[in-house]
């Protein structure tokens, strides 16, 4: 067995990504926790506050959520953009793409259908 | 035994394609990562349904009236700290320390159970107040989305108990360690989905 404690500089002859999970210790998780707590509290504050222009609040909430998801992916999942993580990162990018397509696509289509739908009264009249 | 290739080149210059096959641990983690992403795609369907139906209350109560943000913040804290303690559990597993593994697994289980308790309490309170899943499209979407997440947490807790039983009986065998790694990834993923839930469902109601 290759020594798993070796760092990347001695990666010769080692399978790719053997150091996954060896990176960072408790400090890594603590950093992630602190970032996540700050972002969570910021989200709950943003939802209640009057200091932020009303229509901008959903955008602020969305960006805080995306930031926190990023913090979780980096500090808890240890997914980076390094070459040893190429597969994981590509899969993540595809997942994000599908999620965005499903959520925003559904909202767009359903809003359009809703806007073009005759009101209930009109439907009742048509049935008579 | 891995073969050390003597090429005379600095290690950094060896292409990844020439360093041999990835260890089983990485292949398992990658496969499980793909499963988690497909699970997130499942949730995306439920999120889309909720986003479309959120204001279809059929004259019933809306989110702003129903949700208790203090309780949601407490749930969020439980899940976030459990994500942290499961990370400490991962470090304990790396050190092959049974005592620390049991300790952090127990803390994780307690926090997960507290989250689940708060959620069930909230559901019961809503149903008592006449906001059952059958009341409106909004509530159907709400209970499906949040309930599916709660179901995942329940399965995660059961999985955690099963894994601790395996550590007790089998010790840190390579296969047990790989399963533990999958569980830890699963638990982190639950927390990521919860970020979407509390942002879109609870804080988005206004």
CSV table of C-alpha atoms in Angstrom, one decimal:
chain,number,residue,atom,x,y,z
A,1,UNK,CA,0.0,0.0,0.0
A,2,UNK,CA,1.1,3.5,-0.7
A,3,UNK,CA,1.5,5.6,2.4
A,4,UNK,CA,-1.7,7.7,2.5
A,5,UNK,CA,-0.2,10.4,4.6
A,6,UNK,CA,2.1,11.4,1.8
A,7,UNK,CA,1.4,14.9,0.4
A,8,UNK,CA,0.9,15.7,-3.3
A,9,UNK,CA,4.5,16.6,-3.8
A,10,UNK,CA,5.4,12.9,-3.5
A,11,UNK,CA,2.5,11.7,-5.6
A,12,UNK,CA,4.8,9.7,-7.9
A,13,UNK,CA,3.4,6.3,-8.6
A,14,UNK,CA,0.4,7.1,-6.5
A,15,UNK,CA,-3.2,6.7,-7.8
A,16,UNK,CA,-4.9,10.0,-8.4
A,17,UNK,CA,-6.7,11.5,-5.4
A,18,UNK,CA,-5.3,9.2,-2.7
A,19,UNK,CA,-5.1,12.2,-0.4
A,20,UNK,CA,-8.8,12.9,-0.5
A,21,UNK,CA,-10.2,13.3,3.0
A,22,UNK,CA,-6.7,13.6,4.3
A,23,UNK,CA,-6.7,17.3,3.6
A,24,UNK,CA,-7.5,19.6,6.5
A,25,UNK,CA,-8.4,18.4,9.9
A,26,UNK,CA,-10.7,19.8,12.6
A,27,UNK,CA,-9.6,23.4,11.5
A,28,UNK,CA,-11.2,22.8,8.1
A,29,UNK,CA,-14.6,21.8,9.7
A,30,UNK,CA,-14.4,24.6,12.2
A,31,UNK,CA,-13.9,27.2,9.4
A,32,UNK,CA,-16.8,25.7,7.5
A,33,UNK,CA,-19.0,25.8,10.6
A,34,UNK,CA,-18.2,29.5,11.4
A,35,UNK,CA,-18.9,30.5,7.8
A,36,UNK,CA,-22.1,28.5,7.7
A,37,UNK,CA,-23.3,30.0,11.0
A,38,UNK,CA,-22.6,33.5,9.8
A,39,UNK,CA,-24.4,32.9,6.5
A,40,UNK,CA,-27.4,31.2,8.2
A,41,UNK,CA,-27.9,34.1,10.7
A,42,UNK,CA,-27.5,36.6,7.8
A,43,UNK,CA,-30.3,34.8,5.9
A,44,UNK,CA,-32.7,34.9,8.9
A,45,UNK,CA,-31.8,38.5,9.5
A,46,UNK,CA,-32.3,39.4,5.8
A,47,UNK,CA,-35.8,37.8,5.9
A,48,UNK,CA,-36.9,40.0,8.8
A,49,UNK,CA,-35.1,43.3,8.3
A,50,UNK,CA,-36.5,46.5,6.9
A,51,UNK,CA,-33.0,47.8,6.2
A,52,UNK,CA,-32.9,46.1,2.8
A,53,UNK,CA,-35.0,47.3,-0.1
A,54,UNK,CA,-38.0,44.9,-0.2
A,55,UNK,CA,-37.9,43.5,-3.7
A,56,UNK,CA,-34.1,42.9,-3.3
A,57,UNK,CA,-34.6,40.6,-0.3
A,58,UNK,CA,-35.3,37.4,-2.4
A,59,UNK,CA,-32.1,38.0,-4.4
A,60,UNK,CA,-30.1,38.5,-1.2
A,61,UNK,CA,-31.6,35.3,0.3
A,62,UNK,CA,-30.7,33.4,-2.9
A,63,UNK,CA,-27.1,34.6,-2.9
A,64,UNK,CA,-26.7,33.8,0.8
A,65,UNK,CA,-28.1,30.3,0.2
A,66,UNK,CA,-25.8,29.7,-2.8
A,67,UNK,CA,-22.8,31.0,-0.8
A,68,UNK,CA,-23.7,28.6,2.1
A,69,UNK,CA,-24.1,25.7,-0.2
A,70,UNK,CA,-20.6,26.5,-1.6
A,71,UNK,CA,-19.2,26.6,1.9
A,72,UNK,CA,-20.6,23.2,2.6
A,73,UNK,CA,-19.3,21.7,-0.6
A,74,UNK,CA,-15.8,23.1,0.0
A,75,UNK,CA,-15.4,22.6,3.7
A,76,UNK,CA,-17.6,19.5,4.4
A,77,UNK,CA,-17.5,17.6,1.1
A,78,UNK,CA,-13.9,18.7,0.3
A,79,UNK,CA,-14.8,19.1,-3.4
A,80,UNK,CA,-12.3,21.4,-5.0
A,81,UNK,CA,-11.5,22.4,-8.6
A,82,UNK,CA,-8.1,20.6,-8.5
A,83,UNK,CA,-7.3,18.0,-11.1
A,84,UNK,CA,-7.8,15.1,-8.7
A,85,UNK,CA,-11.4,16.3,-8.2
A,86,UNK,CA,-12.2,16.7,-11.9
A,87,UNK,CA,-14.8,13.9,-11.9
A,88,UNK,CA,-16.5,15.0,-8.7
A,89,UNK,CA,-16.6,18.6,-9.9
A,90,UNK,CA,-17.9,17.8,-13.4
A,91,UNK,CA,-20.7,15.6,-11.8
A,92,UNK,CA,-21.5,18.5,-9.5
A,93,UNK,CA,-21.7,20.9,-12.4
A,94,UNK,CA,-24.0,18.6,-14.3
A,95,UNK,CA,-26.2,18.2,-11.1
A,96,UNK,CA,-26.4,22.0,-10.7
A,97,UNK,CA,-27.3,22.3,-14.4
A,98,UNK,CA,-30.2,19.8,-14.1
A,99,UNK,CA,-31.5,21.3,-10.9
A,100,UNK,CA,-31.5,24.8,-12.4
A,101,UNK,CA,-33.2,23.5,-15.6
A,102,UNK,CA,-36.0,21.7,-13.6
A,103,UNK,CA,-36.7,24.5,-11.1
A,104,UNK,CA,-36.5,27.6,-13.4
A,105,UNK,CA,-37.9,25.7,-16.4
A,106,UNK,CA,-41.0,24.7,-14.3
A,107,UNK,CA,-41.5,28.2,-12.9
A,108,UNK,CA,-41.2,29.8,-16.4
A,109,UNK,CA,-43.6,27.3,-18.0
A,110,UNK,CA,-46.1,27.3,-15.2
A,111,UNK,CA,-46.1,31.1,-15.0
A,112,UNK,CA,-46.7,31.4,-18.7
A,113,UNK,CA,-49.6,28.8,-18.6
A,114,UNK,CA,-51.1,30.7,-15.6
A,115,UNK,CA,-50.9,34.0,-17.4
A,116,UNK,CA,-52.7,32.5,-20.5
A,117,UNK,CA,-55.3,30.6,-18.6
A,118,UNK,CA,-58.8,32.0,-18.8
A,119,UNK,CA,-60.4,32.8,-15.4
A,120,UNK,CA,-62.7,30.3,-13.8
A,121,UNK,CA,-65.8,32.3,-14.8
A,122,UNK,CA,-64.8,32.2,-18.4
A,123,UNK,CA,-64.3,28.5,-18.3
A,124,UNK,CA,-67.8,28.0,-16.7
A,125,UNK,CA,-69.3,30.2,-19.4
A,126,UNK,CA,-67.6,28.1,-22.2
A,127,UNK,CA,-69.1,24.9,-20.7
A,128,UNK,CA,-72.7,26.3,-20.9
B,1,UNK,CA,1.2,-3.0,-3.3
B,2,UNK,CA,1.2,-0.1,-5.6
B,3,UNK,CA,3.9,0.0,-8.2
B,4,UNK,CA,6.2,3.0,-8.0
B,5,UNK,CA,7.1,4.0,-11.5
B,6,UNK,CA,10.7,5.3,-11.7
B,7,UNK,CA,10.6,7.8,-14.5
B,8,UNK,CA,13.1,10.3,-13.2
B,9,UNK,CA,10.5,13.0,-13.6
B,10,UNK,CA,9.3,15.2,-10.7
B,11,UNK,CA,6.1,13.8,-9.3
B,12,UNK,CA,4.0,16.8,-10.3
B,13,UNK,CA,4.8,16.2,-14.0
B,14,UNK,CA,3.4,12.7,-14.0
B,15,UNK,CA,0.0,12.8,-15.7
B,16,UNK,CA,-2.9,11.6,-13.6
B,17,UNK,CA,-3.6,9.1,-16.4
B,18,UNK,CA,-0.3,7.4,-15.7
B,19,UNK,CA,-0.6,7.0,-12.0
B,20,UNK,CA,-2.6,3.8,-12.1
B,21,UNK,CA,-6.2,3.1,-11.1
B,22,UNK,CA,-7.8,5.1,-8.3
B,23,UNK,CA,-8.2,3.3,-5.0
B,24,UNK,CA,-11.5,1.6,-4.2
B,25,UNK,CA,-12.3,4.2,-1.6
B,26,UNK,CA,-12.3,7.0,-4.2
B,27,UNK,CA,-14.4,4.9,-6.7
B,28,UNK,CA,-17.0,4.3,-4.0
B,29,UNK,CA,-17.0,7.9,-2.9
B,30,UNK,CA,-17.5,9.0,-6.5
B,31,UNK,CA,-20.3,6.6,-7.1
B,32,UNK,CA,-22.0,7.7,-3.9
B,33,UNK,CA,-21.5,11.3,-4.9
B,34,UNK,CA,-23.4,10.6,-8.2
B,35,UNK,CA,-26.2,9.0,-6.1
B,36,UNK,CA,-26.4,12.1,-3.9
B,37,UNK,CA,-26.6,14.4,-7.0
B,38,UNK,CA,-29.5,12.2,-8.3
B,39,UNK,CA,-31.1,12.6,-4.9
B,40,UNK,CA,-30.7,16.4,-5.2
B,41,UNK,CA,-32.4,16.2,-8.7
B,42,UNK,CA,-35.3,14.4,-7.0
B,43,UNK,CA,-35.5,17.3,-4.6
B,44,UNK,CA,-35.3,19.8,-7.4
B,45,UNK,CA,-38.6,18.4,-8.7
B,46,UNK,CA,-40.2,18.9,-5.3
B,47,UNK,CA,-38.7,22.4,-5.1
B,48,UNK,CA,-40.1,23.3,-8.5
B,49,UNK,CA,-43.6,22.1,-7.5
B,50,UNK,CA,-43.4,24.1,-4.3
B,51,UNK,CA,-42.2,27.3,-6.1
B,52,UNK,CA,-45.1,27.0,-8.6
B,53,UNK,CA,-47.7,26.2,-6.0
B,54,UNK,CA,-46.5,28.4,-3.1
B,55,UNK,CA,-49.2,31.1,-3.5
B,56,UNK,CA,-52.1,28.7,-4.3
B,57,UNK,CA,-53.6,28.6,-0.9
B,58,UNK,CA,-57.2,28.1,-2.0
B,59,UNK,CA,-58.4,30.6,0.7
B,60,UNK,CA,-56.5,28.7,3.4
B,61,UNK,CA,-53.6,29.9,5.6
B,62,UNK,CA,-50.5,31.0,3.9
B,63,UNK,CA,-46.9,30.4,4.8
B,64,UNK,CA,-46.4,33.7,6.6
B,65,UNK,CA,-49.2,32.8,9.0
B,66,UNK,CA,-48.1,29.2,9.5
B,67,UNK,CA,-44.4,29.2,9.9
B,68,UNK,CA,-42.6,29.9,13.2
B,69,UNK,CA,-39.1,31.2,12.2
B,70,UNK,CA,-37.7,30.7,15.8
B,71,UNK,CA,-38.4,27.0,15.6
B,72,UNK,CA,-37.0,26.9,12.0
B,73,UNK,CA,-33.8,28.6,13.2
B,74,UNK,CA,-33.5,26.0,16.0
B,75,UNK,CA,-34.0,23.1,13.4
B,76,UNK,CA,-31.4,24.7,11.2
B,77,UNK,CA,-28.9,25.0,14.1
B,78,UNK,CA,-29.5,21.3,15.0
B,79,UNK,CA,-28.8,20.1,11.4
B,80,UNK,CA,-25.8,22.4,10.9
B,81,UNK,CA,-24.2,21.3,14.1
B,82,UNK,CA,-24.9,17.7,13.3
B,83,UNK,CA,-23.2,18.2,10.0
B,84,UNK,CA,-20.2,19.5,12.0
B,85,UNK,CA,-20.2,16.7,14.5
B,86,UNK,CA,-20.4,14.1,11.7
B,87,UNK,CA,-17.3,15.7,10.3
B,88,UNK,CA,-15.6,15.2,13.6
B,89,UNK,CA,-16.8,11.6,13.5
B,90,UNK,CA,-15.1,11.3,10.1
B,91,UNK,CA,-11.8,12.5,11.6
B,92,UNK,CA,-12.2,10.0,14.4
B,93,UNK,CA,-12.8,7.2,11.9
B,94,UNK,CA,-9.6,8.4,10.0
B,95,UNK,CA,-7.7,8.0,13.3
B,96,UNK,CA,-9.4,4.6,13.8
B,97,UNK,CA,-10.5,5.8,17.3
B,98,UNK,CA,-13.6,3.9,18.4
B,99,UNK,CA,-14.3,6.0,21.5
B,100,UNK,CA,-14.3,9.3,19.6
B,101,UNK,CA,-16.3,7.7,16.7
B,102,UNK,CA,-19.1,6.6,19.1
B,103,UNK,CA,-19.1,9.9,20.9
B,104,UNK,CA,-19.5,12.0,17.8
B,105,UNK,CA,-21.9,9.6,16.2
B,106,UNK,CA,-24.0,9.8,19.4
B,107,UNK,CA,-24.0,13.6,19.3
B,108,UNK,CA,-24.9,13.5,15.6
B,109,UNK,CA,-27.8,11.1,16.3
B,110,UNK,CA,-29.1,13.3,19.2
B,111,UNK,CA,-29.0,16.5,17.0
B,112,UNK,CA,-30.7,14.7,14.1
B,113,UNK,CA,-33.3,13.3,16.4
B,114,UNK,CA,-33.9,16.8,17.9
B,115,UNK,CA,-34.3,18.2,14.4
B,116,UNK,CA,-36.8,15.5,13.6
B,117,UNK,CA,-38.7,16.0,16.8
B,118,UNK,CA,-39.0,19.8,16.1
B,119,UNK,CA,-40.2,19.1,12.6
B,120,UNK,CA,-42.9,16.5,13.7
B,121,UNK,CA,-44.0,19.0,16.4
B,122,UNK,CA,-44.4,21.7,13.7
B,123,UNK,CA,-46.3,19.3,11.4
B,124,UNK,CA,-48.7,18.3,14.2
B,125,UNK,CA,-49.3,22.0,15.2
B,126,UNK,CA,-50.1,22.9,11.5
B,127,UNK,CA,-52.4,19.9,11.1
B,128,UNK,CA,-54.2,20.9,14.4
B,129,UNK,CA,-54.6,24.4,13.1
B,130,UNK,CA,-56.5,23.1,10.0
B,131,UNK,CA,-53.4,23.3,7.7
B,132,UNK,CA,-53.3,19.6,6.7
B,133,UNK,CA,-51.7,18.5,3.3
B,134,UNK,CA,-55.2,18.2,1.9
B,135,UNK,CA,-56.2,21.9,2.6
B,136,UNK,CA,-54.5,23.5,-0.4
B,137,UNK,CA,-52.0,22.9,-3.2
B,138,UNK,CA,-49.5,25.1,-1.3
B,139,UNK,CA,-49.8,22.8,1.8
B,140,UNK,CA,-49.6,19.6,-0.4
B,141,UNK,CA,-46.4,20.9,-1.9
B,142,UNK,CA,-45.1,22.0,1.5
B,143,UNK,CA,-45.7,18.7,3.2
B,144,UNK,CA,-44.3,16.7,0.3
B,145,UNK,CA,-41.0,18.7,0.1
B,146,UNK,CA,-40.3,19.1,3.8
B,147,UNK,CA,-41.7,15.6,4.6
B,148,UNK,CA,-39.4,14.0,2.0
B,149,UNK,CA,-36.4,15.8,3.6
B,150,UNK,CA,-37.6,14.6,7.0
B,151,UNK,CA,-37.9,11.0,5.6
B,152,UNK,CA,-34.2,11.3,4.4
B,153,UNK,CA,-33.2,12.4,7.9
B,154,UNK,CA,-35.1,9.4,9.4
B,155,UNK,CA,-33.4,7.0,7.1
B,156,UNK,CA,-30.0,8.7,7.9
B,157,UNK,CA,-30.6,8.1,11.6
B,158,UNK,CA,-31.4,4.4,11.0
B,159,UNK,CA,-28.3,4.1,8.8
B,160,UNK,CA,-26.2,5.7,11.5
B,161,UNK,CA,-27.4,3.2,14.1
B,162,UNK,CA,-26.7,0.3,11.7
B,163,UNK,CA,-23.2,1.6,11.0
B,164,UNK,CA,-22.4,1.9,14.7
B,165,UNK,CA,-23.6,-1.7,15.2
B,166,UNK,CA,-21.2,-2.6,12.4
B,167,UNK,CA,-18.3,-0.8,14.1
B,168,UNK,CA,-19.1,-2.6,17.3
B,169,UNK,CA,-19.3,-6.0,15.8
B,170,UNK,CA,-16.8,-5.8,12.9
B,171,UNK,CA,-14.5,-3.0,13.9
B,172,UNK,CA,-12.9,-0.7,11.3
B,173,UNK,CA,-12.7,-3.1,8.4
B,174,UNK,CA,-12.1,-1.4,5.1
B,175,UNK,CA,-15.6,-2.2,3.9
B,176,UNK,CA,-17.1,-0.7,7.1
B,177,UNK,CA,-15.0,2.4,6.7
B,178,UNK,CA,-16.2,2.8,3.1
B,179,UNK,CA,-19.8,2.5,4.3
B,180,UNK,CA,-19.1,5.1,7.0
B,181,UNK,CA,-17.7,7.4,4.4
B,182,UNK,CA,-20.9,7.1,2.4
B,183,UNK,CA,-23.0,7.8,5.4
B,184,UNK,CA,-21.0,10.9,6.2
B,185,UNK,CA,-21.5,12.2,2.6
B,186,UNK,CA,-25.2,11.4,2.9
B,187,UNK,CA,-25.5,13.4,6.1
B,188,UNK,CA,-23.7,16.4,4.7
B,189,UNK,CA,-26.0,16.3,1.6
B,190,UNK,CA,-29.1,16.4,3.9
B,191,UNK,CA,-27.8,19.7,5.3
B,192,UNK,CA,-27.3,21.2,1.8
B,193,UNK,CA,-30.8,20.3,0.9
B,194,UNK,CA,-32.0,21.9,4.1
B,195,UNK,CA,-30.3,25.2,3.1
B,196,UNK,CA,-32.6,25.2,0.1
B,197,UNK,CA,-35.7,24.3,2.2
B,198,UNK,CA,-35.2,27.0,4.8
B,199,UNK,CA,-34.4,29.7,2.3
B,200,UNK,CA,-37.2,29.0,-0.2
B,201,UNK,CA,-39.9,27.6,2.0
B,202,UNK,CA,-39.5,29.4,5.4
B,203,UNK,CA,-37.7,32.6,4.6
B,204,UNK,CA,-39.2,33.0,1.1
B,205,UNK,CA,-42.7,33.3,2.6
B,206,UNK,CA,-43.4,37.0,2.8
